[in-house]
PDB file of C-alpha atoms in Angstrom:
ATOM      1  CA  MET H  38       0.000   0.000   0.000  1.00 76.00           C
ATOM      2  CA  GLU H  39       1.589   3.255  -1.138  1.00 86.00           C
ATOM      3  CA  LEU H  40       1.359   6.536   0.740  1.00 87.00           C
ATOM      4  CA  ARG H  41       0.629   8.281  -2.565  1.00 87.00           C
ATOM      5  CA  VAL H  42      -2.467   6.132  -3.083  1.00 87.00           C
ATOM      6  CA  LEU H  43      -3.653   6.776   0.459  1.00 89.00           C
ATOM      7  CA  ARG H  44      -3.451  10.509  -0.271  1.00 88.00           C
ATOM      8  CA  TYR H  45      -5.507   9.910  -3.438  1.00 88.00           C
ATOM      9  CA  PHE H  46      -8.082   7.988  -1.413  1.00 87.00           C
ATOM     10  CA  LEU H  47      -8.363  10.770   1.197  1.00 89.00           C
ATOM     11  CA  THR H  48      -8.822  13.360  -1.532  1.00 89.00           C
ATOM     12  CA  VAL H  49     -11.656  11.361  -3.088  1.00 87.00           C
ATOM     13  CA  ALA H  50     -13.273  10.908   0.341  1.00 89.00           C
ATOM     14  CA  ARG H  51     -13.011  14.642   0.982  1.00 87.00           C
ATOM     15  CA  GLU H  52     -14.247  15.792  -2.437  1.00 86.00           C
ATOM     16  CA  GLY H  53     -17.052  13.237  -2.594  1.00 87.00           C
ATOM     17  CA  SER H  54     -16.521  12.499  -6.266  1.00 85.00           C
ATOM     18  CA  ILE H  55     -13.930  11.075  -8.645  1.00 85.00           C
ATOM     19  CA  THR H  56     -14.273  14.104 -10.909  1.00 84.00           C
ATOM     20  CA  GLY H  57     -13.612  16.646  -8.160  1.00 85.00           C
ATOM     21  CA  ALA H  58     -10.704  14.649  -6.755  1.00 84.00           C
ATOM     22  CA  ALA H  59      -9.126  14.154 -10.197  1.00 84.00           C
ATOM     23  CA  ASP H  60      -9.309  17.904 -10.869  1.00 86.00           C
ATOM     24  CA  PHE H  61      -7.753  18.655  -7.488  1.00 85.00           C
ATOM     25  CA  LEU H  62      -4.959  16.109  -7.977  1.00 84.00           C
ATOM     26  CA  HIS H  63      -4.394  17.029 -11.652  1.00 84.00           C
ATOM     27  CA  LEU H  64      -4.974  13.438 -12.713  1.00 85.00           C
ATOM     28  CA  THR H  65      -7.239  11.961 -15.353  1.00 87.00           C
ATOM     29  CA  GLN H  66     -10.390  10.278 -14.057  1.00 85.00           C
ATOM     30  CA  PRO H  67      -9.463   6.858 -15.524  1.00 88.00           C
ATOM     31  CA  THR H  68      -6.052   7.001 -13.824  1.00 87.00           C
ATOM     32  CA  LEU H  69      -7.561   7.862 -10.438  1.00 86.00           C
ATOM     33  CA  SER H  70     -10.334   5.270 -10.796  1.00 86.00           C
ATOM     34  CA  ARG H  71      -7.756   2.590 -11.595  1.00 88.00           C
ATOM     35  CA  GLN H  72      -5.677   3.512  -8.513  1.00 88.00           C
ATOM     36  CA  LEU H  73      -8.748   3.219  -6.283  1.00 87.00           C
ATOM     37  CA  LYS H  74      -9.786  -0.079  -7.841  1.00 88.00           C
ATOM     38  CA  ASP H  75      -6.276  -1.462  -7.252  1.00 88.00           C
ATOM     39  CA  LEU H  76      -6.486  -0.302  -3.624  1.00 88.00           C
ATOM     40  CA  GLU H  77      -9.815  -2.105  -3.143  1.00 87.00           C
ATOM     41  CA  GLN H  78      -8.366  -5.274  -4.683  1.00 89.00           C
ATOM     42  CA  GLU H  79      -5.287  -5.039  -2.470  1.00 90.00           C
ATOM     43  CA  LEU H  80      -7.421  -4.746   0.673  1.00 89.00           C
ATOM     44  CA  GLY H  81     -10.070  -7.164  -0.522  1.00 91.00           C
ATOM     45  CA  LYS H  82     -12.834  -4.779   0.521  1.00 89.00           C
ATOM     46  CA  LYS H  83     -15.204  -2.413  -1.230  1.00 89.00           C
ATOM     47  CA  LEU H  84     -14.414   1.129  -0.116  1.00 89.00           C
ATOM     48  CA  PHE H  85     -17.005   3.177  -2.024  1.00 86.00           C
ATOM     49  CA  ASN H  86     -20.577   2.985  -3.159  1.00 86.00           C
ATOM     50  CA  ARG H  87     -20.589   4.836  -6.467  1.00 80.00           C
ATOM     51  CA  SER H  88     -23.450   6.759  -8.097  1.00 74.00           C
ATOM     52  CA  SER H  89     -23.660   8.992 -11.131  1.00 67.00           C
ATOM     53  CA  HIS H  90     -23.015  12.129  -9.093  1.00 73.00           C
ATOM     54  CA  ASN H  91     -21.027  11.195  -6.012  1.00 81.00           C
ATOM     55  CA  ILE H  92     -19.482   8.442  -3.946  1.00 84.00           C
ATOM     56  CA  ILE H  93     -20.264   7.331  -0.416  1.00 87.00           C
ATOM     57  CA  LEU H  94     -17.787   5.529   1.808  1.00 89.00           C
ATOM     58  CA  THR H  95     -18.661   2.038   2.974  1.00 90.00           C
ATOM     59  CA  ASP H  96     -18.004   1.034   6.585  1.00 91.00           C
ATOM     60  CA  GLU H  97     -14.643  -0.336   5.445  1.00 90.00           C
ATOM     61  CA  GLY H  98     -13.994   2.921   3.624  1.00 88.00           C
ATOM     62  CA  MET H  99     -14.753   4.915   6.775  1.00 90.00           C
ATOM     63  CA  LEU H 100     -12.255   2.795   8.728  1.00 91.00           C
ATOM     64  CA  LEU H 101      -9.591   3.232   6.061  1.00 90.00           C
ATOM     65  CA  ARG H 102     -10.202   6.986   6.013  1.00 90.00           C
ATOM     66  CA  LYS H 103      -9.586   7.202   9.750  1.00 90.00           C
ATOM     67  CA  ARG H 104      -6.414   5.099   9.610  1.00 90.00           C
ATOM     68  CA  ALA H 105      -5.135   6.783   6.435  1.00 89.00           C
ATOM     69  CA  GLU H 106      -5.513  10.224   8.037  1.00 89.00           C
ATOM     70  CA  GLN H 107      -3.453   9.048  11.007  1.00 88.00           C
ATOM     71  CA  ILE H 108      -0.762   7.571   8.742  1.00 90.00           C
ATOM     72  CA  VAL H 109      -0.534  10.639   6.513  1.00 88.00           C
ATOM     73  CA  ASN H 110      -0.488  12.999   9.509  1.00 87.00           C
ATOM     74  CA  MET H 111       2.296  10.963  11.100  1.00 86.00           C
ATOM     75  CA  VAL H 112       4.386  10.987   7.909  1.00 86.00           C
ATOM     76  CA  ASP H 113       3.862  14.738   7.464  1.00 83.00           C
ATOM     77  CA  LYS H 114       4.864  15.314  11.087  1.00 79.00           C
ATOM     78  CA  LEU H 115       8.004  13.188  10.653  1.00 80.00           C
ATOM     79  CA  GLU H 116       9.005  15.040   7.487  1.00 79.00           C
ATOM     80  CA  ARG H 117       8.600  18.397   9.193  1.00 73.00           C
ATOM     81  CA  GLU H 118      10.676  17.229  12.165  1.00 70.00           C
ATOM     82  CA  PHE H 119      13.571  16.163   9.945  1.00 72.00           C
ATOM     83  CA  SER H 120      13.246  19.312   7.883  1.00 66.00           C
ATOM     84  CA  SER H 121      13.452  21.458  11.020  1.00 62.00           C
ATOM     85  CA  MET H 122      16.805  19.882  11.982  1.00 59.00           C
ATOM     86  CA  GLU H 123      18.435  21.865   9.202  1.00 52.00           C
ATOM     87  CA  GLU H 124      17.517  25.142  10.879  1.00 54.00           C
ATOM     88  CA  ILE H 125      18.640  26.602  14.205  1.00 60.00           C
ATOM     89  CA  VAL H 126      15.373  26.162  16.117  1.00 73.00           C
ATOM     90  CA  SER H 127      12.189  25.592  14.150  1.00 81.00           C
ATOM     91  CA  GLY H 128       9.591  22.910  13.718  1.00 88.00           C
ATOM     92  CA  ASP H 129       6.207  21.951  15.074  1.00 93.00           C
ATOM     93  CA  VAL H 130       4.796  21.279  18.533  1.00 95.00           C
ATOM     94  CA  TYR H 131       1.560  19.295  18.808  1.00 95.00           C
ATOM     95  CA  ILE H 132      -0.545  19.842  21.941  1.00 96.00           C
ATOM     96  CA  GLY H 133      -3.907  18.303  22.799  1.00 95.00           C
ATOM     97  CA  GLY H 134      -6.272  18.992  25.655  1.00 92.00           C
ATOM     98  CA  GLY H 135      -9.779  19.575  26.892  1.00 86.00           C
ATOM     99  CA  GLU H 136     -11.411  22.901  27.510  1.00 86.00           C
ATOM    100  CA  THR H 137      -9.683  24.579  30.440  1.00 89.00           C
ATOM    101  CA  TYR H 138      -8.632  28.077  31.429  1.00 87.00           C
ATOM    102  CA  ALA H 139      -5.243  26.582  32.286  1.00 86.00           C
ATOM    103  CA  MET H 140      -4.469  26.832  28.579  1.00 89.00           C
ATOM    104  CA  LYS H 141      -3.568  30.423  29.493  1.00 90.00           C
ATOM    105  CA  GLN H 142      -0.444  29.060  31.224  1.00 91.00           C
ATOM    106  CA  ILE H 143       0.514  27.257  28.018  1.00 93.00           C
ATOM    107  CA  ALA H 144      -0.160  30.417  26.027  1.00 93.00           C
ATOM    108  CA  HIS H 145       2.267  32.378  28.220  1.00 92.00           C
ATOM    109  CA  VAL H 146       5.033  29.879  27.456  1.00 92.00           C
ATOM    110  CA  VAL H 147       4.266  29.947  23.732  1.00 94.00           C
ATOM    111  CA  LYS H 148       4.418  33.727  23.734  1.00 93.00           C
ATOM    112  CA  GLU H 149       7.815  33.744  25.458  1.00 89.00           C
ATOM    113  CA  LEU H 150       9.217  31.169  23.029  1.00 90.00           C
ATOM    114  CA  GLN H 151       7.912  33.078  20.030  1.00 90.00           C
ATOM    115  CA  LEU H 152      10.004  36.093  20.994  1.00 86.00           C
ATOM    116  CA  ASN H 153      13.227  34.112  20.568  1.00 83.00           C
ATOM    117  CA  TYR H 154      12.154  31.309  18.248  1.00 87.00           C
ATOM    118  CA  PRO H 155       9.514  32.656  15.867  1.00 88.00           C
ATOM    119  CA  LYS H 156       9.881  29.722  13.456  1.00 87.00           C
ATOM    120  CA  ILE H 157       8.354  27.228  15.896  1.00 92.00           C
ATOM    121  CA  ARG H 158       4.749  26.484  15.015  1.00 93.00           C
ATOM    122  CA  TYR H 159       2.085  25.138  17.371  1.00 95.00           C
ATOM    123  CA  HIS H 160      -0.823  22.841  16.531  1.00 95.00           C
ATOM    124  CA  LEU H 161      -3.686  22.537  19.031  1.00 94.00           C
ATOM    125  CA  PHE H 162      -6.113  19.622  19.194  1.00 93.00           C
ATOM    126  CA  SER H 163      -9.217  19.848  21.379  1.00 90.00           C
ATOM    127  CA  GLY H 164     -10.851  16.746  22.787  1.00 88.00           C
ATOM    128  CA  ASN H 165     -11.640  14.808  25.937  1.00 85.00           C
ATOM    129  CA  GLU H 166      -9.185  12.547  27.757  1.00 86.00           C
ATOM    130  CA  ASP H 167      -9.847   9.542  25.493  1.00 88.00           C
ATOM    131  CA  ASP H 168      -9.360  11.630  22.352  1.00 90.00           C
ATOM    132  CA  VAL H 169      -6.126  13.160  23.624  1.00 93.00           C
ATOM    133  CA  THR H 170      -4.546   9.974  25.001  1.00 94.00           C
ATOM    134  CA  GLU H 171      -5.386   8.034  21.820  1.00 93.00           C
ATOM    135  CA  ARG H 172      -3.507  10.587  19.731  1.00 93.00           C
ATOM    136  CA  LEU H 173      -0.668  10.713  22.273  1.00 94.00           C
ATOM    137  CA  ASP H 174      -0.266   6.939  22.206  1.00 93.00           C
ATOM    138  CA  LYS H 175      -0.156   6.944  18.401  1.00 91.00           C
ATOM    139  CA  GLY H 176       2.492   9.664  18.321  1.00 91.00           C
ATOM    140  CA  LEU H 177       0.200  12.247  16.737  1.00 93.00           C
ATOM    141  CA  LEU H 178       0.627  14.595  19.712  1.00 95.00           C
ATOM    142  CA  ASP H 179       3.755  15.601  21.606  1.00 96.00           C
ATOM    143  CA  PHE H 180       1.909  16.722  24.746  1.00 97.00           C
ATOM    144  CA  GLY H 181      -1.508  16.413  26.307  1.00 96.00           C
ATOM    145  CA  ILE H 182      -3.272  18.461  28.963  1.00 95.00           C
ATOM    146  CA  LEU H 183      -5.325  16.152  31.179  1.00 91.00           C
ATOM    147  CA  ILE H 184      -7.827  17.333  33.771  1.00 86.00           C
ATOM    148  CA  ASP H 185      -8.223  15.290  36.956  1.00 80.00           C
ATOM    149  CA  PRO H 186      -9.496  12.669  37.377  1.00 74.00           C
ATOM    150  CA  ALA H 187      -7.181  11.122  34.766  1.00 81.00           C
ATOM    151  CA  ASP H 188      -5.036   7.999  34.491  1.00 83.00           C
ATOM    152  CA  LEU H 189      -1.417   9.209  34.413  1.00 89.00           C
ATOM    153  CA  SER H 190       0.241   5.820  34.881  1.00 89.00           C
ATOM    154  CA  LYS H 191       1.410   5.541  31.255  1.00 90.00           C
ATOM    155  CA  TYR H 192       2.936   8.998  31.028  1.00 95.00           C
ATOM    156  CA  ASN H 193       5.556  11.364  32.279  1.00 95.00           C
ATOM    157  CA  TYR H 194       3.889  14.496  33.555  1.00 94.00           C
ATOM    158  CA  ILE H 195       4.247  17.766  35.403  1.00 94.00           C
ATOM    159  CA  ASN H 196       1.549  19.563  37.326  1.00 92.00           C
ATOM    160  CA  ILE H 197       0.209  22.754  35.828  1.00 92.00           C
ATOM    161  CA  PRO H 198       0.146  25.455  38.539  1.00 88.00           C
ATOM    162  CA  GLU H 199      -3.540  26.168  38.002  1.00 87.00           C
ATOM    163  CA  LYS H 200      -6.775  24.691  39.318  1.00 90.00           C
ATOM    164  CA  ASP H 201     -10.106  24.366  37.566  1.00 92.00           C
ATOM    165  CA  VAL H 202     -13.028  25.373  39.798  1.00 94.00           C
ATOM    166  CA  TRP H 203     -16.231  23.344  39.468  1.00 95.00           C
ATOM    167  CA  GLY H 204     -19.688  24.813  39.506  1.00 96.00           C
ATOM    168  CA  VAL H 205     -22.963  25.006  37.628  1.00 97.00           C
ATOM    169  CA  VAL H 206     -23.708  26.949  34.455  1.00 97.00           C
ATOM    170  CA  MET H 207     -27.365  27.931  34.264  1.00 97.00           C
ATOM    171  CA  ARG H 208     -29.673  30.494  32.750  1.00 97.00           C
ATOM    172  CA  LYS H 209     -29.721  33.819  34.592  1.00 97.00           C
ATOM    173  CA  ASP H 210     -33.491  33.506  35.028  1.00 96.00           C
ATOM    174  CA  SER H 211     -33.076  30.157  36.811  1.00 96.00           C
ATOM    175  CA  PRO H 212     -34.254  29.980  40.453  1.00 94.00           C
ATOM    176  CA  LEU H 213     -30.759  28.794  41.435  1.00 95.00           C
ATOM    177  CA  ALA H 214     -29.167  31.924  39.973  1.00 96.00           C
ATOM    178  CA  VAL H 215     -30.036  33.893  43.117  1.00 96.00           C
ATOM    179  CA  LYS H 216     -27.637  31.702  45.107  1.00 96.00           C
ATOM    180  CA  ASP H 217     -23.950  32.578  45.509  1.00 96.00           C
ATOM    181  CA  THR H 218     -22.940  28.913  45.720  1.00 97.00           C
ATOM    182  CA  ILE H 219     -24.533  25.571  44.853  1.00 97.00           C
ATOM    183  CA  GLN H 220     -24.703  22.588  47.194  1.00 96.00           C
ATOM    184  CA  ALA H 221     -25.364  18.971  46.297  1.00 94.00           C
ATOM    185  CA  ALA H 222     -28.897  19.115  47.681  1.00 93.00           C
ATOM    186  CA  ASP H 223     -29.718  21.969  45.278  1.00 95.00           C
ATOM    187  CA  LEU H 224     -29.053  19.722  42.285  1.00 95.00           C
ATOM    188  CA  LEU H 225     -31.103  16.685  43.269  1.00 92.00           C
ATOM    189  CA  HIS H 226     -33.964  16.009  40.841  1.00 89.00           C
ATOM    190  CA  LEU H 227     -32.873  18.826  38.501  1.00 96.00           C
ATOM    191  CA  PRO H 228     -32.028  17.915  34.887  1.00 97.00           C
ATOM    192  CA  LEU H 229     -28.214  17.901  34.791  1.00 96.00           C
ATOM    193  CA  ILE H 230     -25.759  18.053  31.904  1.00 96.00           C
ATOM    194  CA  CYS H 231     -22.466  16.463  32.980  1.00 94.00           C
ATOM    195  CA  SER H 232     -19.026  15.714  31.579  1.00 90.00           C
ATOM    196  CA  ARG H 233     -18.645  12.041  30.675  1.00 87.00           C
ATOM    197  CA  GLN H 234     -15.073  12.057  31.960  1.00 81.00           C
ATOM    198  CA  ALA H 235     -16.074  13.589  35.296  1.00 83.00           C
ATOM    199  CA  ILE H 236     -18.803  11.062  36.081  1.00 85.00           C
ATOM    200  CA  GLN H 237     -16.938   7.898  35.087  1.00 79.00           C
ATOM    201  CA  GLN H 238     -16.329   5.639  38.060  1.00 65.00           C
ATOM    202  CA  THR H 239     -13.609   3.434  36.566  1.00 61.00           C
ATOM    203  CA  LEU H 240     -10.797   5.267  38.345  1.00 53.00           C
ATOM    204  CA  SER H 241      -9.819   4.396  41.902  1.00 55.00           C
ATOM    205  CA  LYS H 242     -10.441   7.969  43.014  1.00 69.00           C
ATOM    206  CA  ASN H 243     -12.876  10.421  41.491  1.00 77.00           C
ATOM    207  CA  GLU H 244     -13.158  13.645  43.489  1.00 83.00           C
ATOM    208  CA  PHE H 245     -16.139  14.793  41.446  1.00 85.00           C
ATOM    209  CA  VAL H 246     -18.185  11.686  42.288  1.00 87.00           C
ATOM    210  CA  ASP H 247     -16.917  11.778  45.891  1.00 89.00           C
ATOM    211  CA  TRP H 248     -18.141  15.383  46.253  1.00 91.00           C
ATOM    212  CA  PHE H 249     -21.732  14.237  45.784  1.00 91.00           C
ATOM    213  CA  GLY H 250     -21.280  11.217  48.040  1.00 89.00           C
ATOM    214  CA  GLU H 251     -24.362   9.011  48.307  1.00 88.00           C
ATOM    215  CA  ASP H 252     -26.373  11.640  46.418  1.00 88.00           C
ATOM    216  CA  PHE H 253     -24.497  10.880  43.197  1.00 90.00           C
ATOM    217  CA  GLU H 254     -26.751   7.909  42.418  1.00 89.00           C
ATOM    218  CA  LYS H 255     -29.800  10.159  42.831  1.00 91.00           C
ATOM    219  CA  LEU H 256     -28.723  12.691  40.193  1.00 93.00           C
ATOM    220  CA  ASN H 257     -30.963  13.160  37.171  1.00 95.00           C
ATOM    221  CA  ILE H 258     -28.356  13.295  34.402  1.00 95.00           C
ATOM    222  CA  VAL H 259     -30.252  13.970  31.162  1.00 96.00           C
ATOM    223  CA  THR H 260     -27.263  14.711  28.911  1.00 95.00           C
ATOM    224  CA  THR H 261     -23.520  14.040  28.897  1.00 94.00           C
ATOM    225  CA  TYR H 262     -20.845  15.901  26.946  1.00 92.00           C
ATOM    226  CA  ASN H 263     -17.132  15.784  26.191  1.00 86.00           C
ATOM    227  CA  LEU H 264     -16.658  19.451  25.206  1.00 84.00           C
ATOM    228  CA  LEU H 265     -18.793  22.200  26.670  1.00 89.00           C
ATOM    229  CA  TYR H 266     -19.660  24.475  23.752  1.00 90.00           C
ATOM    230  CA  ASN H 267     -22.639  22.443  22.528  1.00 92.00           C
ATOM    231  CA  ALA H 268     -23.705  21.635  26.092  1.00 94.00           C
ATOM    232  CA  ALA H 269     -23.920  25.376  26.812  1.00 95.00           C
ATOM    233  CA  ILE H 270     -26.367  25.733  23.913  1.00 96.00           C
ATOM    234  CA  LEU H 271     -28.601  23.155  25.598  1.00 96.00           C
ATOM    235  CA  VAL H 272     -28.433  25.154  28.818  1.00 97.00           C
ATOM    236  CA  GLU H 273     -29.458  28.304  26.943  1.00 96.00           C
ATOM    237  CA  GLU H 274     -32.487  26.425  25.601  1.00 96.00           C
ATOM    238  CA  GLY H 275     -33.492  25.394  29.130  1.00 95.00           C
ATOM    239  CA  ILE H 276     -32.697  21.687  28.715  1.00 96.00           C
ATOM    240  CA  GLY H 277     -30.829  21.512  32.021  1.00 96.00           C
ATOM    241  CA  TYR H 278     -28.015  22.707  34.251  1.00 97.00           C
ATOM    242  CA  ALA H 279     -24.415  22.057  33.204  1.00 96.00           C
ATOM    243  CA  VAL H 280     -22.066  20.907  35.954  1.00 95.00           C
ATOM    244  CA  THR H 281     -18.711  22.069  34.651  1.00 94.00           C
ATOM    245  CA  ILE H 282     -15.575  24.094  35.295  1.00 92.00           C
ATOM    246  CA  ASP H 283     -15.407  27.876  35.382  1.00 94.00           C
ATOM    247  CA  LYS H 284     -14.213  30.290  32.674  1.00 91.00           C
ATOM    248  CA  ILE H 285     -15.108  28.106  29.691  1.00 91.00           C
ATOM    249  CA  VAL H 286     -18.607  29.337  28.912  1.00 92.00           C
ATOM    250  CA  ASN H 287     -19.386  33.004  28.234  1.00 93.00           C
ATOM    251  CA  THR H 288     -21.148  34.257  31.387  1.00 94.00           C
ATOM    252  CA  SER H 289     -20.608  37.971  30.788  1.00 93.00           C
ATOM    253  CA  SER H 290     -23.307  40.601  31.236  1.00 91.00           C
ATOM    254  CA  GLU H 291     -24.363  40.091  27.596  1.00 93.00           C
ATOM    255  CA  SER H 292     -24.830  36.332  28.056  1.00 95.00           C
ATOM    256  CA  LYS H 293     -28.008  34.523  29.083  1.00 95.00           C
ATOM    257  CA  LEU H 294     -25.902  32.271  31.312  1.00 97.00           C
ATOM    258  CA  CYS H 295     -24.201  32.552  34.684  1.00 97.00           C
ATOM    259  CA  PHE H 296     -21.811  30.395  36.720  1.00 97.00           C
ATOM    260  CA  ARG H 297     -22.143  29.511  40.410  1.00 97.00           C
ATOM    261  CA  PRO H 298     -19.367  27.565  42.196  1.00 97.00           C
ATOM    262  CA  LEU H 299     -20.011  24.412  44.176  1.00 96.00           C
ATOM    263  CA  LYS H 300     -19.926  24.450  47.969  1.00 96.00           C
ATOM    264  CA  PRO H 301     -17.875  22.958  49.500  1.00 95.00           C
ATOM    265  CA  ARG H 302     -15.423  24.180  46.864  1.00 95.00           C
ATOM    266  CA  LEU H 303     -14.346  21.544  44.352  1.00 94.00           C
ATOM    267  CA  GLU H 304     -11.208  21.975  42.271  1.00 92.00           C
ATOM    268  CA  SER H 305      -9.467  19.771  39.724  1.00 88.00           C
ATOM    269  CA  GLY H 306      -5.750  19.653  39.141  1.00 89.00           C
ATOM    270  CA  LEU H 307      -4.234  19.635  35.685  1.00 92.00           C
ATOM    271  CA  ASN H 308      -1.208  17.922  34.221  1.00 94.00           C
ATOM    272  CA  LEU H 309       0.897  18.287  31.115  1.00 96.00           C
ATOM    273  CA  VAL H 310       1.705  14.734  29.999  1.00 96.00           C
ATOM    274  CA  TRP H 311       3.879  13.061  27.383  1.00 96.00           C
ATOM    275  CA  ARG H 312       4.757   9.474  26.552  1.00 94.00           C
ATOM    276  CA  LYS H 313       7.460   7.747  28.543  1.00 92.00           C
ATOM    277  CA  HIS H 314      10.724   7.400  26.589  1.00 89.00           C
ATOM    278  CA  GLN H 315       9.438   9.975  24.106  1.00 88.00           C
ATOM    279  CA  VAL H 316      12.024  11.238  21.623  1.00 87.00           C
ATOM    280  CA  PHE H 317      11.159  14.869  20.977  1.00 90.00           C
ATOM    281  CA  SER H 318      11.838  17.078  18.011  1.00 89.00           C
ATOM    282  CA  VAL H 319      14.081  20.086  18.655  1.00 87.00           C
ATOM    283  CA  ALA H 320      11.016  22.335  18.848  1.00 91.00           C
ATOM    284  CA  ALA H 321       9.101  20.060  21.253  1.00 93.00           C
ATOM    285  CA  ASP H 322      12.154  19.666  23.479  1.00 91.00           C
ATOM    286  CA  MET H 323      12.576  23.446  23.573  1.00 89.00           C
ATOM    287  CA  PHE H 324       8.903  23.828  24.518  1.00 94.00           C
ATOM    288  CA  LEU H 325       9.161  21.277  27.340  1.00 94.00           C
ATOM    289  CA  ASN H 326      12.248  22.935  28.812  1.00 91.00           C
ATOM    290  CA  GLU H 327      10.501  26.306  28.752  1.00 91.00           C
ATOM    291  CA  ILE H 328       7.413  24.772  30.385  1.00 93.00           C
ATOM    292  CA  LYS H 329       9.468  23.240  33.199  1.00 90.00           C
ATOM    293  CA  GLU H 330      11.248  26.528  33.888  1.00 88.00           C
ATOM    294  CA  SER H 331       8.072  28.588  33.727  1.00 88.00           C
ATOM    295  CA  PHE H 332       6.020  26.255  35.945  1.00 87.00           C
ATOM    296  CA  SER H 333       8.883  25.989  38.435  1.00 80.00           C
ATOM    297  CA  ASN H 334       8.977  29.778  38.763  1.00 69.00           C
ATOM    298  CA  LEU H 335       5.199  29.926  39.205  1.00 59.00           C
ATOM    299  CA  SER H 336       5.364  27.306  41.955  1.00 51.00           C
ATOM    300  CA  LEU H 337       8.058  29.300  43.771  1.00 43.00           C
ATOM    301  CA  ASP H 338       5.968  32.460  43.497  1.00 46.00           C
ATOM    302  CA  ALA H 339       2.989  30.641  44.974  1.00 45.00           C
ATOM    303  CA  GLN H 340       5.074  29.346  47.903  1.00 39.00           C
ATOM    304  CA  GLU H 341       6.382  32.842  48.603  1.00 40.00           C
ATOM    305  CA  GLU H 342       2.838  34.188  48.551  1.00 42.00           C
ATOM    306  CA  VAL H 343       1.748  31.594  51.118  1.00 32.00           C
ATOM    307  CA  GLN H 344       4.710  32.508  53.355  1.00 36.00           C
ATOM    308  CA  ARG H 345       3.857  36.220  53.174  1.00 41.00           C
ATOM    309  CA  ARG H 346       0.357  35.453  54.363  1.00 39.00           C
TER     310      ARG H 346
END
């Protein structure tokens, strides 16, 4: 199976037609059709259902598309890494993570590095823990940002000096909006929209589930989510109350939504993780060193602040 043919296949899948793909690739339609037919024969599976106007991927075609994208992305990443070795400090850094205000700490490091190394480029991938760790394990990401609770046993990691504060996002006209804080009893029997990662009970310790205690089994969870943007739309429509972390959803004066923290206060730690025995590109290694120095300084500042108090 040739990489060139995989790129042809992905182009056809993206364009939705042989004609459009052939024009994009500057190939004749018979040549492209023959390449795809050879690929189907090589795999022994039908990849497309063809019609007069377009093509639709079969289940096998959908699987190949997913794997081909990973292969092509990995090859492109490898080529860029070797290309960057010819320059002083350049290249690409791939970072994945969920929605968290702690990304601001990463942004500070990126900004500092850009001043001295403007040729380094950064690629962000947003997803939940499963999405991020899958791409990490396949080498498609250099680093991941994981929000507790998370399984860190497979990775090297450093703590991000920031905490995510849990609370409830609701409409401003909600009866609960008059409260300054939200307790577990306030949420019983209400329609809740919760993070799938937060409510999973497969980990040995889950501070989110522990916060509710015995009341967790009584919760009326009507919707789960992995990223909050779409969940916030459901809250706006009055579907339910989103139990989530602060500073992700727009709760400004112009918004229909507001955020109220949980009481007792519930916070989640965050970690920057990477694969054990990872061999980094020059750019990724530079980023990690800057992260370690920056986070170390922030930790020292926090200790000094505690001592002053």
